[in-house]
Each structure stands twice: as C-alpha cells, then as structure tokens.
PDB file of C-alpha atoms and ligand atoms in Angstrom:
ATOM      1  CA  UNK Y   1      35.304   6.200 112.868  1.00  0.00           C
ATOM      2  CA  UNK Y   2      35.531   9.954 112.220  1.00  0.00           C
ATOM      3  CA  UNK Y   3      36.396  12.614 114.126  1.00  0.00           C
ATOM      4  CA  UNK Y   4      36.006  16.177 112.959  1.00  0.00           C
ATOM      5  CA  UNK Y   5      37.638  18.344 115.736  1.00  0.00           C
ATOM      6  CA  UNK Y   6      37.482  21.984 116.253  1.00  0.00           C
ATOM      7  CA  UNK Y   7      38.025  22.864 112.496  1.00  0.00           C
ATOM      8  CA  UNK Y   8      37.917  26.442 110.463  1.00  0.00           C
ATOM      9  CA  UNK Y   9      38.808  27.419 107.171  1.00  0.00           C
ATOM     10  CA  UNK Y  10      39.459  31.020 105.802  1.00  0.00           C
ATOM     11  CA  UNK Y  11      39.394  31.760 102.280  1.00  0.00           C
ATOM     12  CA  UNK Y  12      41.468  35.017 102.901  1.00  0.00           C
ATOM     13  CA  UNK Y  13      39.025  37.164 104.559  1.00  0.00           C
ATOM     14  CA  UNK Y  14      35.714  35.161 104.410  1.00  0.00           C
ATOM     15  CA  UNK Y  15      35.991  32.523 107.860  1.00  0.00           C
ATOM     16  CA  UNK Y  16      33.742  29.322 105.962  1.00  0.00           C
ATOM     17  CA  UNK Y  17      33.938  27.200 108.753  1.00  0.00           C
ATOM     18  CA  UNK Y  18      34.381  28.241 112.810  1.00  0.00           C
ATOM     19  CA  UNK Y  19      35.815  25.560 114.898  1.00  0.00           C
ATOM     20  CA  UNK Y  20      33.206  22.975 113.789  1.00  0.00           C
ATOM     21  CA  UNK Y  21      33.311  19.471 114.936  1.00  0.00           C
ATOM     22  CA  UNK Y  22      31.716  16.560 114.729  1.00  0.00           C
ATOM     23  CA  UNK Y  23      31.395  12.662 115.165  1.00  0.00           C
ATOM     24  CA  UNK Y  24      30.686   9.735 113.158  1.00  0.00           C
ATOM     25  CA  UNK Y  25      30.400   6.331 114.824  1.00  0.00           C
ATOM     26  CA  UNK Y  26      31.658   3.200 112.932  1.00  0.00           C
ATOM     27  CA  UNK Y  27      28.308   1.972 110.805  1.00  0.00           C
ATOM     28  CA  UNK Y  28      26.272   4.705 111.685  1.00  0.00           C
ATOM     29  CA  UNK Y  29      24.251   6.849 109.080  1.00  0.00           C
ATOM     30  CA  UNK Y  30      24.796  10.669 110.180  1.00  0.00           C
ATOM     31  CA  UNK Y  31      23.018  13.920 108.448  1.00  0.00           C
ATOM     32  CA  UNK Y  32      24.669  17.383 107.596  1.00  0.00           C
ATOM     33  CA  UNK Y  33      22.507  20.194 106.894  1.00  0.00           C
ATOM     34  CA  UNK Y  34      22.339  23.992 107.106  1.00  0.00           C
ATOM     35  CA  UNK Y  35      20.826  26.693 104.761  1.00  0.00           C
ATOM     36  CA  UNK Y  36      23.205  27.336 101.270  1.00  0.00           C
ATOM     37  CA  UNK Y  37      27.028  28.730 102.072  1.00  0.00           C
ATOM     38  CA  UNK Y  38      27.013  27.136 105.388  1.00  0.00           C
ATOM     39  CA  UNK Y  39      30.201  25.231 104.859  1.00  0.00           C
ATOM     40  CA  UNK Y  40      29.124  21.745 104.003  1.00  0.00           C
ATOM     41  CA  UNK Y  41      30.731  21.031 101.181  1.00  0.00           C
ATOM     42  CA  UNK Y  42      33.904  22.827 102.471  1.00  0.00           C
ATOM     43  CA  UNK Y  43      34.057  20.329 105.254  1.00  0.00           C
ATOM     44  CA  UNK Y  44      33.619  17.650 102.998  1.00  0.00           C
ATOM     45  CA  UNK Y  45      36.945  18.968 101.232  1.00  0.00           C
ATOM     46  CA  UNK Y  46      38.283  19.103 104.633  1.00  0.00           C
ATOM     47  CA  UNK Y  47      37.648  15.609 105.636  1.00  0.00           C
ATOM     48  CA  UNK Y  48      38.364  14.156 102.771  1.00  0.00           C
ATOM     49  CA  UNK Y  49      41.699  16.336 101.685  1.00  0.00           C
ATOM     50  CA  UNK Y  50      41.077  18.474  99.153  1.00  0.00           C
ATOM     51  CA  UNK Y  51      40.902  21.318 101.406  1.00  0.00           C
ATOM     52  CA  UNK Y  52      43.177  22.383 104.004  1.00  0.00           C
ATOM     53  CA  UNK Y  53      41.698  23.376 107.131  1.00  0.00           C
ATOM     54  CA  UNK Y  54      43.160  26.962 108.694  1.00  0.00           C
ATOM     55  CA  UNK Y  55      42.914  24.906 111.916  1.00  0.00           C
ATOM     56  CA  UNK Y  56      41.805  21.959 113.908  1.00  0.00           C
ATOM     57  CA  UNK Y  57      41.963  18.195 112.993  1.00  0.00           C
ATOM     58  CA  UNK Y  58      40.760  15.324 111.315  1.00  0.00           C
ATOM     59  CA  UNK Y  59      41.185  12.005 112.629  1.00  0.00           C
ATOM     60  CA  UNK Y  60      40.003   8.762 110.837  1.00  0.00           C
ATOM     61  CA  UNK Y  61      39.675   5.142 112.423  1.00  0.00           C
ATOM     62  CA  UNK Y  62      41.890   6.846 115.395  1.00  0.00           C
ATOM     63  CA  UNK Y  63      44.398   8.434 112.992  1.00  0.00           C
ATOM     64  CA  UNK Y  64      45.175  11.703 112.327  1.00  0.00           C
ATOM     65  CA  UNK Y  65      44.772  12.335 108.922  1.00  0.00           C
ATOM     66  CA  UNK Y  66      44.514  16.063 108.741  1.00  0.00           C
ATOM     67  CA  UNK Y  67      48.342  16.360 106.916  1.00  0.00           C
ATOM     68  CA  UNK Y  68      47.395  13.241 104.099  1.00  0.00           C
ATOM     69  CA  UNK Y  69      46.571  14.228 100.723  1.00  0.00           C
ATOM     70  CA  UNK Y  70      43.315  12.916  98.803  1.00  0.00           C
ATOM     71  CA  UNK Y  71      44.503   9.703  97.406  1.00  0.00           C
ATOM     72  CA  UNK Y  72      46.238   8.040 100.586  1.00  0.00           C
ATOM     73  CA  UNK Y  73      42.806   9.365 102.726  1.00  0.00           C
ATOM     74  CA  UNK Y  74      41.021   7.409  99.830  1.00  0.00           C
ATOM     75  CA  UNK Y  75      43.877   4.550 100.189  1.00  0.00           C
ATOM     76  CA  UNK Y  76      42.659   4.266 103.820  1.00  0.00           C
ATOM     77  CA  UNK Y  77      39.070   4.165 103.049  1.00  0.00           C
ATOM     78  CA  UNK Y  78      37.413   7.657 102.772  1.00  0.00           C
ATOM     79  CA  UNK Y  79      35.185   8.366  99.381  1.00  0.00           C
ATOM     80  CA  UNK Y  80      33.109  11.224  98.261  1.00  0.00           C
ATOM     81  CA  UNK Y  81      31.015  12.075  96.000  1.00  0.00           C
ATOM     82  CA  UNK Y  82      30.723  15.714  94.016  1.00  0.00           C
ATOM     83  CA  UNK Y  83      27.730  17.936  93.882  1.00  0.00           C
ATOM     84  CA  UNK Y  84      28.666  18.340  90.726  1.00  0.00           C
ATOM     85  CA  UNK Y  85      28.256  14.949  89.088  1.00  0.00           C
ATOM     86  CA  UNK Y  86      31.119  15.245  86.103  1.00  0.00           C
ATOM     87  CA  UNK Y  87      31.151  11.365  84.801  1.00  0.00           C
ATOM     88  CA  UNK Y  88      34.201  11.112  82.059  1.00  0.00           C
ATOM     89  CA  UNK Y  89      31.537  11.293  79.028  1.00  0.00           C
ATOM     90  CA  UNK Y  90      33.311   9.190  76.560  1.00  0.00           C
ATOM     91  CA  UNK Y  91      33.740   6.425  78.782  1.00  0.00           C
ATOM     92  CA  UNK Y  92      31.072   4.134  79.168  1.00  0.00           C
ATOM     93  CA  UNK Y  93      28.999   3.649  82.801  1.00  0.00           C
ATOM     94  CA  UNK Y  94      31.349   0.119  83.049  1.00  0.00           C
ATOM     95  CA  UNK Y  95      34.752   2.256  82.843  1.00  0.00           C
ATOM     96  CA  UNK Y  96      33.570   5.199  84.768  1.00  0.00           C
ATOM     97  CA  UNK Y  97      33.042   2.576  87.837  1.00  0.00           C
ATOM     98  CA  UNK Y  98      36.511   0.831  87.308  1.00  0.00           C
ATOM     99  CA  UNK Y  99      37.743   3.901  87.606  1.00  0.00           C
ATOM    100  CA  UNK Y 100      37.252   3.632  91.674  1.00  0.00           C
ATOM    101  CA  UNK Y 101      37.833  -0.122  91.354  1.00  0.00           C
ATOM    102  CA  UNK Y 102      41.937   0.785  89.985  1.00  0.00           C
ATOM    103  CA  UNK Y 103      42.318   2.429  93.847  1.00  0.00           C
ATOM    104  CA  UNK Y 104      41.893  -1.836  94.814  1.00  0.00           C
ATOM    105  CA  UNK Y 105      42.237  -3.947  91.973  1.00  0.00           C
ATOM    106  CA  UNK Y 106      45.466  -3.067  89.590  1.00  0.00           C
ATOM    107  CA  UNK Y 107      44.755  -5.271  87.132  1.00  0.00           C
ATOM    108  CA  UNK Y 108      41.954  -4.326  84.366  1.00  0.00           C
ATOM    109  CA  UNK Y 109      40.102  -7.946  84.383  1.00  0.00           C
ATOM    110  CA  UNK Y 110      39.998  -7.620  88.377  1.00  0.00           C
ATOM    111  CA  UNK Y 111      38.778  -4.140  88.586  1.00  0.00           C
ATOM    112  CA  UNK Y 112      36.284  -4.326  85.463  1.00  0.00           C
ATOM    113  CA  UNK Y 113      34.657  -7.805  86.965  1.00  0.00           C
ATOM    114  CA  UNK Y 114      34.618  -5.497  91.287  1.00  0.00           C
ATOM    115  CA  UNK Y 115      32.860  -2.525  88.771  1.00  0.00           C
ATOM    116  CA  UNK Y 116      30.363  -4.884  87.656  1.00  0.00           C
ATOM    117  CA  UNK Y 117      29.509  -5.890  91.311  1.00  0.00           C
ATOM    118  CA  UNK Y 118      29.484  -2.458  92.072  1.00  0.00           C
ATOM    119  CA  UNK Y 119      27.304  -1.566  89.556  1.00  0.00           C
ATOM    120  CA  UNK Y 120      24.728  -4.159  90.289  1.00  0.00           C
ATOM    121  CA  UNK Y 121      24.490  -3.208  93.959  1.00  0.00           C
ATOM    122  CA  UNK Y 122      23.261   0.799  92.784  1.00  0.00           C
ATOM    123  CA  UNK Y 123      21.180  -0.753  89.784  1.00  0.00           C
ATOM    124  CA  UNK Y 124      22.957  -0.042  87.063  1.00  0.00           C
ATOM    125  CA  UNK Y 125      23.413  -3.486  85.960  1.00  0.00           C
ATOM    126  CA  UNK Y 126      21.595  -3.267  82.655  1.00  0.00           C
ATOM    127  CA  UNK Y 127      23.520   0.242  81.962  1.00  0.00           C
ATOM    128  CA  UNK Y 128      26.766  -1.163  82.109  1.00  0.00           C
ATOM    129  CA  UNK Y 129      28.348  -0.952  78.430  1.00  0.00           C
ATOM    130  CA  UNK Y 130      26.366   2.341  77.652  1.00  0.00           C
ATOM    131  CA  UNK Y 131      28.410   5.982  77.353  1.00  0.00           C
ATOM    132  CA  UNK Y 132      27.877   7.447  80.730  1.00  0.00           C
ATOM    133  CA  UNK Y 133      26.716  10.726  78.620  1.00  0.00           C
ATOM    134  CA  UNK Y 134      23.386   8.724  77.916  1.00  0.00           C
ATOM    135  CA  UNK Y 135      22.273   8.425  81.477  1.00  0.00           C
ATOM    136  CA  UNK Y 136      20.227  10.325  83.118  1.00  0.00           C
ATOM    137  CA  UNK Y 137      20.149  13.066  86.084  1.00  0.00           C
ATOM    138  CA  UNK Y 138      19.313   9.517  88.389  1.00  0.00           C
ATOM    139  CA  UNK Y 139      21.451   6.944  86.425  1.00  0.00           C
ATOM    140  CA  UNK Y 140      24.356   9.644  86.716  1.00  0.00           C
ATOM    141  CA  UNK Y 141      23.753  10.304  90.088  1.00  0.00           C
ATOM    142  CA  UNK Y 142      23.845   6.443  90.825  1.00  0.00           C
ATOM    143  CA  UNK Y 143      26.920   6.256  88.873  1.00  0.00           C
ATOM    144  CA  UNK Y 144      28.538   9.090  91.043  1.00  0.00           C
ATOM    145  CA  UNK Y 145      27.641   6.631  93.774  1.00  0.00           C
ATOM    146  CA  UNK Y 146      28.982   3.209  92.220  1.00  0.00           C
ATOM    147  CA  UNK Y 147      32.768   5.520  91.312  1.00  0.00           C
ATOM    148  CA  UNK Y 148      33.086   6.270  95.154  1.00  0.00           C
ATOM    149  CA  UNK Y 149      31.775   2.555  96.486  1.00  0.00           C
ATOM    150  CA  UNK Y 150      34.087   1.515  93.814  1.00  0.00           C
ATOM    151  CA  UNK Y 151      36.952   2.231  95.734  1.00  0.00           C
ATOM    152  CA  UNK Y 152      36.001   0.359  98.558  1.00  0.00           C
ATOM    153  CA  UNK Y 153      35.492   2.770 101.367  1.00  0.00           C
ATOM    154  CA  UNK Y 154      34.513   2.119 105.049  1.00  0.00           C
ATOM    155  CA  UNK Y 155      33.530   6.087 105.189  1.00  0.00           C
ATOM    156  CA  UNK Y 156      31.364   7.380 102.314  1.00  0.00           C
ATOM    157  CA  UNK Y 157      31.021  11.106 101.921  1.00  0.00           C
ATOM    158  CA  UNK Y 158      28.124  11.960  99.793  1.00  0.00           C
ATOM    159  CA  UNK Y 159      27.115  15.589  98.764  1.00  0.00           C
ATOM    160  CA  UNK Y 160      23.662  16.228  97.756  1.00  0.00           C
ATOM    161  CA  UNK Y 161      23.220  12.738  95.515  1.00  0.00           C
ATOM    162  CA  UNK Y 162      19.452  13.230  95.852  1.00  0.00           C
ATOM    163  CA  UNK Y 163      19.369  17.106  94.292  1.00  0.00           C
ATOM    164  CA  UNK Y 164      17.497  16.911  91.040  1.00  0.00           C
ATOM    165  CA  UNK Y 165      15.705  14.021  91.672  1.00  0.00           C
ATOM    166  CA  UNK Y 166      11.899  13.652  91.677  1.00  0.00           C
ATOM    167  CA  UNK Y 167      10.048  12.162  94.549  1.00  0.00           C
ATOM    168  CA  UNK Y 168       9.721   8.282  93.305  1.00  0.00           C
ATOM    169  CA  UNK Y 169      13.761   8.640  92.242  1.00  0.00           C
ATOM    170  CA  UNK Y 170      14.296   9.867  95.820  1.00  0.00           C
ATOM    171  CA  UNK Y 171      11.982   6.988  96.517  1.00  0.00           C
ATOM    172  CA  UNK Y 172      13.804   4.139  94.496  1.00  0.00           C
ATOM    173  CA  UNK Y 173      17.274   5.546  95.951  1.00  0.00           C
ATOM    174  CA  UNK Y 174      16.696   5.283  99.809  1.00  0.00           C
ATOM    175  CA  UNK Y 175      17.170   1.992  99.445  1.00  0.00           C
ATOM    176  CA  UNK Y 176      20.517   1.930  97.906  1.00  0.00           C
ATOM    177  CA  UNK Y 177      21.750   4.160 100.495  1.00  0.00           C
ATOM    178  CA  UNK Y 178      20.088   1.357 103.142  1.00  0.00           C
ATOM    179  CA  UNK Y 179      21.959  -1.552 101.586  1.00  0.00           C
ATOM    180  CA  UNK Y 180      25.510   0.427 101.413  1.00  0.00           C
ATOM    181  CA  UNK Y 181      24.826   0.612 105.183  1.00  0.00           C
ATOM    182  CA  UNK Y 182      24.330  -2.771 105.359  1.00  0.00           C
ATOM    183  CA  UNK Y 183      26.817  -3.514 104.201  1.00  0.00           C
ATOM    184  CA  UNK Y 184      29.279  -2.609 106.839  1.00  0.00           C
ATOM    185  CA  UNK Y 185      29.893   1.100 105.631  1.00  0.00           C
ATOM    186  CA  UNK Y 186      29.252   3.943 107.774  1.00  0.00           C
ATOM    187  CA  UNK Y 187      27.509   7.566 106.110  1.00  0.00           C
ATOM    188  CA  UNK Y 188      28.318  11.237 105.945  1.00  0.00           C
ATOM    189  CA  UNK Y 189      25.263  13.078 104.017  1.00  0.00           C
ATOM    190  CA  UNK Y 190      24.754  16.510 103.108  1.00  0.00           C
ATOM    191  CA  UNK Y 191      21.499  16.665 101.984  1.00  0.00           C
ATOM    192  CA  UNK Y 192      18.609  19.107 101.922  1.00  0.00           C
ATOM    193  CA  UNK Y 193      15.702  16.381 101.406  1.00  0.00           C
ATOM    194  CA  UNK Y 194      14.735  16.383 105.366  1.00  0.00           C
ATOM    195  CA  UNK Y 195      12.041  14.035 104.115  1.00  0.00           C
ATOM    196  CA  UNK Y 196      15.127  11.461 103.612  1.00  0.00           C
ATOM    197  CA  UNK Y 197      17.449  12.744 106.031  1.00  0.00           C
ATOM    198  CA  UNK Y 198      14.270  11.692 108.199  1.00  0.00           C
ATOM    199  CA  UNK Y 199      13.799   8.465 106.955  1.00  0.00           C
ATOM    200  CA  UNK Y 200      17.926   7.093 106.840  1.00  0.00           C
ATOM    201  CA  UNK Y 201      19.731   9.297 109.432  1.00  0.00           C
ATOM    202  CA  UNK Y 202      19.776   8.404 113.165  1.00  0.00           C
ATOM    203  CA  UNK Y 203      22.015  11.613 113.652  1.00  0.00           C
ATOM    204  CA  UNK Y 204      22.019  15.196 112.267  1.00  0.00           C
ATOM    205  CA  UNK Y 205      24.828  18.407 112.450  1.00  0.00           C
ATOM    206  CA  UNK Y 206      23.457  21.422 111.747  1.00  0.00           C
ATOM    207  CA  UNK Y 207      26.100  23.898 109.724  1.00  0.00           C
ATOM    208  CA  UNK Y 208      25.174  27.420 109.549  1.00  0.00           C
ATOM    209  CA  UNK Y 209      27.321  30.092 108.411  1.00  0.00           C
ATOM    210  CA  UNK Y 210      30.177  27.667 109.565  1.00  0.00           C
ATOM    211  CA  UNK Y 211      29.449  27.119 112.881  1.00  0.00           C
ATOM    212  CA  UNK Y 212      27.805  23.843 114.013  1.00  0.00           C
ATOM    213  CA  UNK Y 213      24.603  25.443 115.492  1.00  0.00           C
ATOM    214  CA  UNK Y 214      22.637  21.893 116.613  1.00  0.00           C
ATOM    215  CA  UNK Y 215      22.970  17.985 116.541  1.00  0.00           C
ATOM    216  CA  UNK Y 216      21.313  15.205 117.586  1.00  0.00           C
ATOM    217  CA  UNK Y 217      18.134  13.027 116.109  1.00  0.00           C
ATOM    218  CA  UNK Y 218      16.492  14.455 112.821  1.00  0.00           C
ATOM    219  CA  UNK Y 219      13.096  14.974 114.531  1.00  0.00           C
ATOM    220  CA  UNK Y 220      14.457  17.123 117.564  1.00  0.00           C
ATOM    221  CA  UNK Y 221      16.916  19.174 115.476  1.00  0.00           C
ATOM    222  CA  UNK Y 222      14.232  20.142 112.962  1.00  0.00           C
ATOM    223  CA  UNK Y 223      12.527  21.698 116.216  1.00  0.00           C
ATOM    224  CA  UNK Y 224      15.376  23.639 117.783  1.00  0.00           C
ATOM    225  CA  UNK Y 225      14.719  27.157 117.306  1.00  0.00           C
ATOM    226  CA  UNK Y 226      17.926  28.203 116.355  1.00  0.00           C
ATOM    227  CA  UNK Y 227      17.964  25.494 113.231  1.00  0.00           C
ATOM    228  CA  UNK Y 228      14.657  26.952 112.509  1.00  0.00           C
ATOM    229  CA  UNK Y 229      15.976  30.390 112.514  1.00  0.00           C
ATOM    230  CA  UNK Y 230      18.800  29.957 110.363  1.00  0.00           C
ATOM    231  CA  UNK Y 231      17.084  28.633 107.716  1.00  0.00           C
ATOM    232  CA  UNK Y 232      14.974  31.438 107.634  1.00  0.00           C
ATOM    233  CA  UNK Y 233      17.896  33.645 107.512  1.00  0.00           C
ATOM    234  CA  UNK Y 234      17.810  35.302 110.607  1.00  0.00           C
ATOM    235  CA  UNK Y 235      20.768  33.286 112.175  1.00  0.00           C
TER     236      UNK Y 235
HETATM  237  P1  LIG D   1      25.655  24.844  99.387  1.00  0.00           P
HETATM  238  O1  LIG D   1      24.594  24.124 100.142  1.00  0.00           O
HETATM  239  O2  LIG D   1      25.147  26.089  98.699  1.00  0.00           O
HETATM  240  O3  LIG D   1      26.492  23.977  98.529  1.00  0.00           O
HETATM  241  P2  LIG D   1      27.679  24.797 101.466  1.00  0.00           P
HETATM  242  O4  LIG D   1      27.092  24.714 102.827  1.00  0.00           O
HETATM  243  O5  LIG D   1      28.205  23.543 100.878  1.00  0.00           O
HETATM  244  O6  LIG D   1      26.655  25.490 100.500  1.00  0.00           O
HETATM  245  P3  LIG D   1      30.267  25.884 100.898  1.00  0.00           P
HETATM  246  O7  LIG D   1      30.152  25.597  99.435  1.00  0.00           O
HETATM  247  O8  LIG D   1      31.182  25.062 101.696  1.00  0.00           O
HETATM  248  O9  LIG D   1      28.830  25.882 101.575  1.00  0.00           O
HETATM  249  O10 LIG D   1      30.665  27.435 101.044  1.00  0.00           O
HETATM  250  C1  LIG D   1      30.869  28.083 102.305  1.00  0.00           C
HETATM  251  C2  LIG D   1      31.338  29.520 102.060  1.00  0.00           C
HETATM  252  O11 LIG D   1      32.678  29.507 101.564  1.00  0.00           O
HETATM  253  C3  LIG D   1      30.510  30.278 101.041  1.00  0.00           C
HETATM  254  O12 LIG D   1      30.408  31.619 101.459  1.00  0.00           O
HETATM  255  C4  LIG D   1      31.319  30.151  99.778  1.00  0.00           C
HETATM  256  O13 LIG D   1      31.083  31.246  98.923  1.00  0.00           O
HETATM  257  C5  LIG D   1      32.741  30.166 100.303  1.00  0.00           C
HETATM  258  N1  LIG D   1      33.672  29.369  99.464  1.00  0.00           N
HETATM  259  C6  LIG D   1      33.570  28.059  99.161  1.00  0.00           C
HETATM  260  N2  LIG D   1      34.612  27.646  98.417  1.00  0.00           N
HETATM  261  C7  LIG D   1      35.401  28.748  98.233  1.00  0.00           C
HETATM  262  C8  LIG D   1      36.650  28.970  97.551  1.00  0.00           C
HETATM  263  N3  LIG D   1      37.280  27.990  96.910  1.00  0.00           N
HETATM  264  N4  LIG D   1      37.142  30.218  97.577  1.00  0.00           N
HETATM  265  C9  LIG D   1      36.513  31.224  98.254  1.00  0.00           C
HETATM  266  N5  LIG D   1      35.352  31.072  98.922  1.00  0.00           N
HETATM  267  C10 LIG D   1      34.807  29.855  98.908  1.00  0.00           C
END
C-alpha cells in the first residue's frame, strides 16, 4: 500500500532524514519509533505532502505520489493526524469531525450524519454537540482521530495520539485503533508507548537520527543492539 523509498530531507544544512525507506502492506498495522529528532514526524510530512523530500520517492497503492500536494494525497486516501492536537475551538466536537467528512460528502446533511458515524466508532458519541474546547487531553485526542477517519482514508498516519494519556486511557484506546484496523484500513504509528506498539503492531522501523537503523517484529527490534544504543544516545 505504501512505499517509502530511499528518502532524505535537508533543512539547509541539518540532513533530517538519510535515504530512509520503508513498507507498509495493505491492512497491516506497522510501528515507527526512534529516540526525539529522529525524523518521524518529518517523514510523516513527507508521506503525506506537507514536506518535500530533498530526494527519493513516495509511492501509494502503486502510484507515485511524491509530486501531489496534501489535499489530492488526502483525495486518494492518505490521513494524518498532528502531534499537536489544534481542534477549531469554537466549533463543536460534531463540526470539527465534518470537517474530514466535506473531503467525501459535499453536502452538509451528508457529511454531518458520516461525522456522527465517525464519531460513534472513536466514542465520542455522547460528546457530539459539545465545543471541542471542553474535551479533554483523551476526548481531543479521539477527536484528532475521528477528523482524519473522517475523511475516509485507506492509509492512516497517526503521530503520537497516545502522548499525554494515562495508562487506563492508553488502555480504553487500543481498542479503537483495533477496530479502525478492522475495518479494512491499514496503520502508520509513531509512537513511543512500546507497551502499545507491543500490543497492536506486527511490524516496527526504527528512525534514528534519520536513518532507518532496524525493522522487523516489536519484540526482536526492542533487542537489537543498535535500537538499544540509540536510545541511549550513543548512536
Ligand atoms: P520527536 O519525537 O521529538 O517529535 P521526530 O523524530 O518526529 O522527533 P522531527 O520532528 O522530524 O523528529 O525532526 C527531525 C530533525 O529535523 C530535528 O533535528 C528537527 O529539529 C529538525 N526539523 C524538523 N522540522 C524542521 C523545520 N521545519 N526546519 C528546520 N529543522 C527542522
């Protein structure tokens, strides 16, 4: 479904990622990790458009999209979701949702009543008609969640959505991320919770200082000496 080949990115004299590639089969769950700066979310901008690579190339369902801006890469089925959880405040969580149903759905009835569905699927059901200001860290980061499945993706991008959560939010979340699956959508995580990179990913890339360093299943990558020594900083 995606393939990540051979790509780096300068910002002017600091190389963020080194040739890095990777693959992500169709319906597959698939880990990125790697100590802070690494490049993760950089090739999340990458894949998904906001950032143009200095070289290499991303192809998508067997296209190559690495020349497509954001919004036809979204038209084609590629979402993400932000670190940085910014939900449009005055809107309520109902709205903020429809806002990813508008990519499918132009008419407001259509994409308010797919919002609703969506919302239901990541529990937020009994949230809908309150100001997305009022949730909290967890009901936001669901909403960041229910904006990108909004849309309707077959790849889902998603940066960090368990940071700042406590253990039984991390808990009540895993299966969300399960049920996406399920539901015929295939997963590209950054995420620094091994204990639920563990427990959902069948496949890990290891990022450090922008070169993939290791990949394959969580348990043996968490063993490979040179994952261990980058995240200790020696790398
Ligand atoms: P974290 O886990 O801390 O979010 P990361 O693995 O996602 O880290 P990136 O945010 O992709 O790493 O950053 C990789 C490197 O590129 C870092 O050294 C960062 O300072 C640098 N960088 C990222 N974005 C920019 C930018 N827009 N301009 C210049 N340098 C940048």
């Amino acid at each position: 479904m995606l393939d990540v080949v051979q790509v780096s990115k300068w910002y002017g004299g600091l190389q963020a990622i080194a040739d890095a590639s990777l693959t992500v089969a169709e319906g597959a769950i698939v880990g990125l990790i790697g100590p802070n700066g690494a490049g993760k979310t950089t090739l999340f901008g990458v894949i998904s458009g906001f950032v143009p690579p200095s070289g290499g190339e991303v192809r998508f369902a067997g296209t190559a999209v690495t020349a497509e801006p954001p919004h036809l890469r979204a038209r084609r089925g590629i979402a993400r979701t932000f670190q940085i959880v910014q939900p449009f405040a005055g809107l309520s969580v109902h709205e903020n949702i429809a806002v990813g149903a508008y990519l499918r759905h132009a008419h407001r009835a259509d994409a308010m009543g797919h919002a609703a569905r969506v919302a239901e699927r990541v529990g937020l059901g009994p949230m809908l008609d309150q100001p997305a200001a009022a949730l909290t860290v967890a009901g936001r980061k669901r909403l960041e969640l229910a904006r990108a499945l909004a849309t309707e993706p077959r790849l889902l991008l998603l940066d960090e959505v368990l940071a700042g959560l406590n253990p039984s939010e991390i808990r009540d979340i895993l299966p969300v991320l399960r049920s996406i699956r399920e539901g015929g959508v295939t997963i590209l995580m950054i995420e620094h919770v091994m204990q639920a990179v563990m427990a959902l990913c069948e496949d890990v890339y290891v990022l450090a200082q922008g070169r993939m360093i290791a990949h394959g299943p969580p348990r043996e990558v968490c063993e490979d000496p040179a994952v261990i020594e980058a995240y200790l900083g020696h790398g």
